[in-house]
Coordinates of C-alpha atoms in Angstrom, one line a residue:
M1 CA 54.1 -22.1 54.3
R2 CA 54.0 -18.3 54.3
L3 CA 57.2 -16.3 53.8
S4 CA 58.2 -12.7 54.6
L5 CA 60.1 -11.8 51.5
L6 CA 62.7 -9.1 51.1
P7 CA 63.8 -7.1 48.1
L8 CA 65.5 -9.2 45.4
G9 CA 68.8 -7.2 45.7
A10 CA 69.2 -8.4 49.2
F11 CA 69.7 -12.0 48.0
L12 CA 71.6 -11.8 44.8
L13 CA 75.2 -13.2 44.8
A14 CA 78.0 -12.5 42.4
T15 CA 78.1 -16.1 41.3
P16 CA 78.9 -17.1 37.7
T17 CA 76.7 -19.4 35.7
L18 CA 77.5 -23.0 36.7
S19 CA 79.7 -24.9 34.3
A20 CA 79.2 -28.6 33.6
P21 CA 80.1 -30.4 36.8
S22 CA 82.0 -33.7 37.0
F23 CA 82.6 -36.2 39.9
T24 CA 85.7 -35.5 41.9
G25 CA 84.9 -37.1 45.2
E26 CA 84.9 -33.6 46.8
P27 CA 82.4 -30.7 46.9
D28 CA 82.8 -28.2 44.1
S29 CA 84.0 -24.6 44.6
S30 CA 80.5 -23.5 45.6
G31 CA 80.2 -26.2 48.3
K32 CA 77.9 -28.6 46.4
Y33 CA 78.2 -32.4 46.2
W34 CA 77.3 -33.6 42.7
L35 CA 75.6 -37.0 41.9
F36 CA 75.2 -38.5 38.5
A37 CA 73.2 -41.3 36.8
P38 CA 71.7 -41.8 33.3
G39 CA 69.3 -39.0 32.5
I40 CA 69.7 -37.1 35.8
T41 CA 72.2 -34.9 37.6
A42 CA 71.8 -33.4 41.1
S43 CA 73.7 -31.6 43.8
F44 CA 73.3 -31.7 47.5
I45 CA 74.7 -29.7 50.4
P46 CA 75.3 -30.5 54.1
Y47 CA 73.2 -27.6 55.3
G48 CA 69.8 -29.2 56.0
A49 CA 70.9 -32.2 54.0
S50 CA 69.4 -30.2 51.1
I51 CA 69.0 -30.8 47.4
S52 CA 70.3 -27.7 45.6
N53 CA 70.1 -28.6 41.9
L54 CA 68.3 -31.2 39.8
F55 CA 68.8 -31.4 36.0
I56 CA 66.5 -33.3 33.7
T57 CA 66.7 -33.0 29.9
D58 CA 63.4 -31.7 28.6
K59 CA 61.5 -32.6 25.4
N60 CA 63.5 -30.1 23.4
G61 CA 66.9 -31.6 24.5
I62 CA 67.6 -28.7 27.0
D63 CA 68.8 -29.5 30.5
R64 CA 66.4 -27.9 33.0
D65 CA 67.3 -27.3 36.6
I66 CA 63.8 -27.9 38.1
V67 CA 64.3 -27.3 41.9
L68 CA 64.7 -24.0 43.7
G69 CA 67.8 -23.2 45.7
F70 CA 70.8 -20.9 45.8
D71 CA 73.9 -20.7 43.6
N72 CA 76.3 -21.1 46.5
A73 CA 76.0 -23.5 49.4
T74 CA 77.3 -20.9 51.8
Y75 CA 74.3 -18.7 51.3
Y76 CA 71.8 -21.1 52.7
S77 CA 72.9 -20.4 56.3
V78 CA 72.8 -16.6 56.0
D79 CA 69.6 -16.3 53.9
P80 CA 67.3 -14.1 56.1
V81 CA 64.0 -15.7 54.8
H82 CA 65.0 -19.4 55.1
P83 CA 62.2 -20.9 52.9
H84 CA 63.4 -24.5 53.7
F85 CA 64.8 -24.9 50.2
G86 CA 65.2 -28.6 49.6
G87 CA 66.0 -29.5 53.2
V88 CA 64.9 -32.1 55.7
P89 CA 62.7 -30.4 58.3
G90 CA 62.9 -32.1 61.7
R91 CA 62.9 -33.3 64.3
Y92 CA 59.2 -32.9 63.6
A93 CA 58.0 -31.6 60.2
N94 CA 55.1 -29.3 59.6
R95 CA 53.2 -27.7 62.5
I96 CA 52.8 -28.4 66.2
K97 CA 49.8 -26.8 67.9
N98 CA 50.7 -24.4 70.7
S99 CA 54.3 -25.6 70.4
T100 CA 53.3 -28.3 72.9
F101 CA 52.7 -32.1 73.0
T102 CA 52.3 -34.8 75.7
L103 CA 53.6 -38.3 75.6
D104 CA 50.9 -40.6 76.9
D105 CA 53.0 -42.7 79.3
D106 CA 54.5 -39.9 81.3
G107 CA 51.8 -37.2 81.1
E108 CA 54.5 -34.5 80.9
D109 CA 53.9 -31.5 78.7
Y110 CA 56.8 -30.8 76.4
H111 CA 57.1 -27.2 75.2
I112 CA 58.9 -26.7 71.9
S113 CA 60.4 -23.5 70.7
P114 CA 57.8 -21.6 68.7
N115 CA 58.7 -19.9 65.4
E116 CA 55.4 -19.1 63.5
N117 CA 52.5 -16.7 63.8
P118 CA 53.8 -14.2 66.3
T119 CA 51.4 -12.1 68.3
A120 CA 51.9 -9.3 70.8
A121 CA 51.5 -11.7 73.6
H122 CA 53.7 -14.4 72.0
P123 CA 56.3 -12.5 69.9
A124 CA 58.2 -15.7 69.0
G125 CA 55.0 -17.3 67.7
V126 CA 52.1 -19.4 68.8
N127 CA 53.1 -22.7 67.2
T128 CA 56.1 -24.5 65.9
L129 CA 56.9 -25.1 62.2
H130 CA 59.4 -27.7 60.9
G131 CA 61.1 -28.3 64.2
G132 CA 61.5 -24.8 65.5
P133 CA 63.8 -21.8 64.8
D134 CA 66.8 -24.1 64.8
G135 CA 65.2 -27.2 63.2
W136 CA 67.2 -29.7 61.3
D137 CA 67.2 -27.9 58.0
H138 CA 69.0 -25.0 59.7
R139 CA 71.9 -27.2 60.7
N140 CA 75.0 -28.6 59.0
F141 CA 74.9 -32.4 58.6
T142 CA 78.1 -34.5 58.3
V143 CA 78.9 -36.3 55.1
V144 CA 79.5 -39.9 56.0
S145 CA 79.5 -41.5 52.6
Y146 CA 79.9 -40.1 49.1
T147 CA 80.1 -41.8 45.7
K148 CA 79.3 -40.8 42.1
S149 CA 75.6 -41.8 42.5
S150 CA 74.9 -41.6 46.3
I151 CA 75.5 -39.5 49.4
T152 CA 74.7 -40.0 53.0
F153 CA 74.4 -37.2 55.6
S154 CA 74.2 -37.7 59.4
L155 CA 73.1 -35.4 62.2
V156 CA 73.1 -35.9 66.0
D157 CA 70.2 -34.0 67.5
P158 CA 70.9 -33.6 71.3
D159 CA 68.5 -34.1 74.1
G160 CA 66.5 -31.0 74.8
K161 CA 67.3 -29.2 71.5
E162 CA 64.3 -27.0 70.6
G163 CA 62.6 -28.6 73.6
F164 CA 62.4 -32.2 72.2
P165 CA 63.2 -35.0 74.6
G166 CA 66.2 -37.3 74.1
E167 CA 69.0 -37.6 71.6
V168 CA 68.3 -38.7 68.0
I169 CA 70.8 -39.8 65.4
S170 CA 69.8 -39.5 61.8
Y171 CA 71.0 -40.7 58.5
I172 CA 69.8 -39.2 55.2
T173 CA 70.7 -41.1 52.0
Y174 CA 70.1 -39.8 48.5
T175 CA 70.7 -42.1 45.5
L176 CA 70.4 -41.4 41.8
S177 CA 69.7 -44.1 39.2
N178 CA 68.2 -44.0 35.7
R179 CA 66.1 -40.8 35.8
T180 CA 65.3 -41.5 39.4
W181 CA 66.1 -39.9 42.8
D182 CA 65.6 -42.0 45.9
A183 CA 65.7 -40.7 49.4
K184 CA 65.8 -42.7 52.6
M185 CA 65.7 -41.1 56.0
V186 CA 66.4 -43.0 59.2
A187 CA 66.2 -41.5 62.7
I188 CA 67.2 -43.4 65.9
P189 CA 66.3 -42.3 69.4
T190 CA 69.1 -43.2 71.8
T191 CA 68.1 -42.0 75.3
K192 CA 64.3 -41.2 75.5
K193 CA 61.0 -41.6 73.8
T194 CA 60.4 -38.8 71.4
P195 CA 58.3 -37.7 68.4
I196 CA 59.9 -37.9 65.0
M197 CA 58.4 -37.0 61.6
L198 CA 60.6 -35.9 58.7
S199 CA 60.0 -34.9 55.1
S200 CA 61.8 -33.5 52.0
H201 CA 60.9 -29.9 51.5
T202 CA 61.7 -29.5 47.8
Y203 CA 60.4 -26.6 45.6
W204 CA 59.6 -27.6 42.1
N205 CA 59.2 -25.8 38.8
L206 CA 59.3 -28.4 36.0
D207 CA 59.9 -25.7 33.4
G208 CA 63.1 -24.4 35.1
F209 CA 61.5 -21.0 35.2
A210 CA 62.1 -20.8 31.4
N211 CA 58.5 -21.0 30.2
T212 CA 57.9 -18.0 27.9
E213 CA 54.1 -18.7 28.0
A214 CA 53.5 -18.9 31.7
P215 CA 55.7 -17.6 34.6
T216 CA 54.0 -19.7 37.3
A217 CA 53.6 -23.4 38.0
L218 CA 49.8 -23.2 37.8
N219 CA 50.0 -24.9 34.4
H220 CA 51.5 -28.0 36.1
T221 CA 49.2 -31.0 36.2
F222 CA 48.9 -32.5 39.7
Y223 CA 47.6 -35.9 40.6
L224 CA 47.0 -37.6 44.0
P225 CA 45.3 -40.9 43.1
F226 CA 44.9 -42.2 46.8
S227 CA 44.0 -38.8 48.4
G228 CA 40.3 -38.1 48.7
Q229 CA 40.6 -36.6 52.2
T230 CA 42.4 -33.7 53.7
V231 CA 43.4 -32.8 57.3
A232 CA 41.1 -29.9 58.2
V233 CA 42.9 -26.9 59.6
D234 CA 42.1 -23.6 61.2
S235 CA 43.0 -20.1 59.9
I236 CA 46.7 -20.6 60.8
L237 CA 46.9 -24.1 59.3
I238 CA 46.7 -25.9 62.6
P239 CA 44.8 -29.3 62.4
T240 CA 41.4 -29.2 64.1
G241 CA 41.2 -32.9 64.4
E242 CA 38.6 -33.3 61.7
I243 CA 39.2 -35.2 58.4
S244 CA 37.5 -33.5 55.5
P245 CA 36.4 -35.1 52.2
A246 CA 37.5 -33.8 48.9
P247 CA 34.4 -34.5 46.8
K248 CA 34.8 -35.0 43.1
G249 CA 35.1 -31.7 41.3
S250 CA 35.9 -29.7 44.4
V251 CA 38.8 -27.4 45.0
N252 CA 40.9 -30.1 46.7
D253 CA 40.0 -32.9 44.2
F254 CA 43.2 -34.1 42.7
W255 CA 42.3 -37.8 43.1
S256 CA 39.5 -38.3 40.6
A257 CA 41.8 -37.4 37.6
P258 CA 45.0 -35.4 37.0
R259 CA 44.2 -31.6 36.9
Q260 CA 46.2 -28.5 36.4
I261 CA 46.8 -26.7 39.7
G262 CA 45.4 -23.5 38.3
E263 CA 42.0 -25.0 37.6
G264 CA 41.3 -25.0 41.3
F265 CA 41.6 -21.2 41.4
S266 CA 38.2 -20.9 39.7
L267 CA 36.4 -23.1 42.2
E268 CA 34.5 -22.3 45.3
G269 CA 36.6 -22.6 48.4
I270 CA 40.0 -21.6 47.0
E271 CA 39.9 -18.4 49.0
G272 CA 41.0 -19.3 52.5
N273 CA 41.9 -22.9 51.4
C274 CA 45.5 -22.3 52.5
G275 CA 44.7 -20.4 55.7
G276 CA 43.1 -17.1 56.6
G277 CA 43.5 -14.5 53.9
C278 CA 45.3 -16.9 51.6
T279 CA 44.2 -18.1 48.1
G280 CA 45.8 -21.3 46.9
Y281 CA 47.1 -24.5 48.4
D282 CA 49.0 -25.4 51.5
N283 CA 47.1 -28.6 52.4
C284 CA 47.7 -32.1 53.7
W285 CA 46.0 -34.9 51.9
L286 CA 45.8 -38.4 53.4
V287 CA 47.2 -41.3 51.3
N288 CA 44.6 -44.1 51.6
R289 CA 46.0 -47.4 50.3
N290 CA 44.5 -50.8 51.2
Y291 CA 46.7 -52.9 53.4
P292 CA 48.8 -54.8 52.9
Y293 CA 50.7 -53.1 50.1
D294 CA 54.2 -52.7 48.7
W295 CA 54.7 -48.9 48.4
R296 CA 57.1 -49.5 45.5
S297 CA 54.5 -51.2 43.4
E298 CA 53.8 -49.5 40.1
D299 CA 50.1 -49.1 41.0
K300 CA 50.9 -47.5 44.4
M301 CA 52.2 -44.2 43.1
V302 CA 51.1 -41.5 45.5
A303 CA 51.5 -38.3 43.4
S304 CA 52.6 -37.0 40.1
L305 CA 53.4 -33.5 38.7
A306 CA 53.8 -32.8 35.0
S307 CA 54.4 -29.9 32.6
E308 CA 53.2 -30.0 29.0
W309 CA 55.5 -27.1 28.2
S310 CA 58.8 -28.9 29.1
G311 CA 57.4 -32.4 28.8
I312 CA 58.9 -33.3 32.1
K313 CA 56.9 -35.5 34.4
L314 CA 57.6 -36.4 38.0
E315 CA 56.1 -39.5 39.7
I316 CA 56.4 -40.1 43.4
W317 CA 56.2 -43.3 45.4
S318 CA 56.5 -43.3 49.2
D319 CA 55.9 -45.4 52.3
Q320 CA 54.4 -42.3 54.0
E321 CA 50.6 -41.9 54.5
A322 CA 50.1 -38.2 54.0
F323 CA 51.1 -35.7 51.3
Q324 CA 51.4 -31.9 51.6
M325 CA 51.3 -29.6 48.6
Y326 CA 52.1 -25.8 48.8
S327 CA 51.5 -23.7 45.7
C328 CA 54.0 -21.0 46.7
N329 CA 51.4 -18.5 47.6
G330 CA 53.9 -16.4 49.6
M331 CA 56.3 -15.7 46.7
N332 CA 56.3 -12.2 45.3
G333 CA 59.2 -12.0 42.8
S334 CA 61.9 -11.1 45.4
M335 CA 63.3 -14.7 45.8
P336 CA 65.9 -15.2 43.1
I337 CA 66.2 -18.2 40.8
K338 CA 69.6 -19.6 40.2
A339 CA 72.0 -18.8 37.4
T340 CA 71.2 -22.3 36.0
Q341 CA 67.5 -21.3 35.6
G342 CA 65.4 -18.9 33.6
R343 CA 64.8 -18.1 30.0
D344 CA 67.4 -19.1 27.4
D345 CA 67.5 -15.6 25.9
G346 CA 68.2 -14.0 29.3
T347 CA 64.9 -12.1 29.4
G348 CA 62.2 -12.5 32.0
S349 CA 62.1 -12.3 35.7
R350 CA 65.0 -13.4 37.8
G351 CA 62.7 -13.9 40.8
V352 CA 60.1 -16.4 41.7
E353 CA 56.6 -15.0 41.1
K354 CA 53.5 -15.8 43.2
Y355 CA 52.5 -19.4 42.4
G356 CA 55.8 -19.8 40.6
C357 CA 56.6 -23.1 42.2
V358 CA 55.2 -26.1 44.0
V359 CA 56.4 -27.8 47.2
L360 CA 55.7 -31.5 47.5
E361 CA 56.2 -33.1 50.9
V362 CA 55.7 -36.8 51.8
Q363 CA 55.2 -37.2 55.5
D364 CA 52.7 -38.7 58.1
W365 CA 49.5 -37.0 59.3
I366 CA 50.5 -33.5 60.4
D367 CA 50.4 -32.7 64.2
G368 CA 49.4 -36.3 64.8
I369 CA 51.2 -36.2 68.2
N370 CA 48.4 -33.9 69.4
H371 CA 45.6 -36.1 68.0
P372 CA 45.8 -39.5 69.7
E373 CA 42.4 -40.3 68.3
W374 CA 44.0 -40.7 64.9
G375 CA 46.2 -43.6 66.2
R376 CA 49.4 -42.2 64.6
G377 CA 51.5 -42.9 67.6
P378 CA 53.3 -46.0 66.1
K379 CA 54.2 -43.9 63.1
Q380 CA 55.3 -40.8 65.0
I381 CA 56.6 -41.7 68.5
F382 CA 59.8 -43.7 68.9
E383 CA 61.9 -45.0 71.8
P384 CA 65.3 -46.4 72.4
G385 CA 65.6 -50.1 71.5
G386 CA 62.5 -50.1 69.3
D387 CA 62.1 -49.8 65.6
P388 CA 63.7 -46.7 64.1
Y389 CA 61.9 -44.0 62.2
V390 CA 62.1 -44.6 58.5
L391 CA 60.9 -42.5 55.5
Q392 CA 61.4 -43.7 51.9
V393 CA 60.5 -41.8 48.8
R394 CA 61.2 -42.4 45.1
H395 CA 61.1 -39.6 42.5
R396 CA 61.0 -40.9 39.0
F397 CA 61.2 -38.7 35.9
S398 CA 60.1 -39.1 32.4
V399 CA 59.8 -36.8 29.3
D400 CA 56.9 -36.7 26.9
A401 CA 57.7 -35.3 23.5

């Protein structure tokens, strides 16, 4: 995802460094709801049902806040860039070609609000990203359940919003357990058949932006053990319909062995790999597991991310069959880190540098509604009275000394 960033001063808030939170059954003074479990603490906000903080103790015993966000929950709705920090993009995550799709049974073309790649002829954009200009992660969800270790948000998305047919009711539940963050997303169409595809759009830096040796996340080791293919895209990251192999040793090979993200930057194909004029990653890999399988099984982990510097490792399990990784190519130092992040001595940049973070998104095959030849309809198109849309993902953390 490419961002148009503004000067750092435009974003900074006069917010004091966060003191140690505790469970009160209410949001804190900054509007955040805190969850707690052994070895993990996190905060969430109703805006976009977003994760805002996530603390893991690193190998040196220091609590690191390893996700991007803002210090105050109220700033998410006024931030002019809106980088989808930690939210749930919907009703349809990622990109929709020409902001248009057709449902096979009625033959009607549905035109969704565009919001990406504007041109003179199409000033609002030529395609839709993450549900449109007022997608789900732009909206305030309702808190329907809140305990010390779990929170559930709900949103009613009305018929016709952003051009999507039918009303959809959603429930987003986050649960913490021993060094683990689980997310379950359920969406139920109530009036009409409609496409649904959600994700969690979390920005990670496992060093908490405190690494004195490397200011970026290119030193993070990434692994996709079931992902030897990618969805081929054009210069504006719209799927072409082709599925491309990621041969062993190639720029998109993270399946043959874990590899630092930065290693790919020395390989042929890295320029333009994330779209026209872009160097880096913003790619969708397929997750190819032999059926039948239990996605929770230890041997079915779909991705991992690790930092030798902090010792923190993230392992991801999911029931979804695609995985997007974005290497924060659009960052330029102007997006601030939080008061809970940065170097312990107070020196170093207070903004996120280019390649300073990694976005990891579990989801289904992107723009599958415009490629019926892929057969993704049962995973992406839902109707009243049928099975609901369900996404499940487990984030498990460990620390190597």
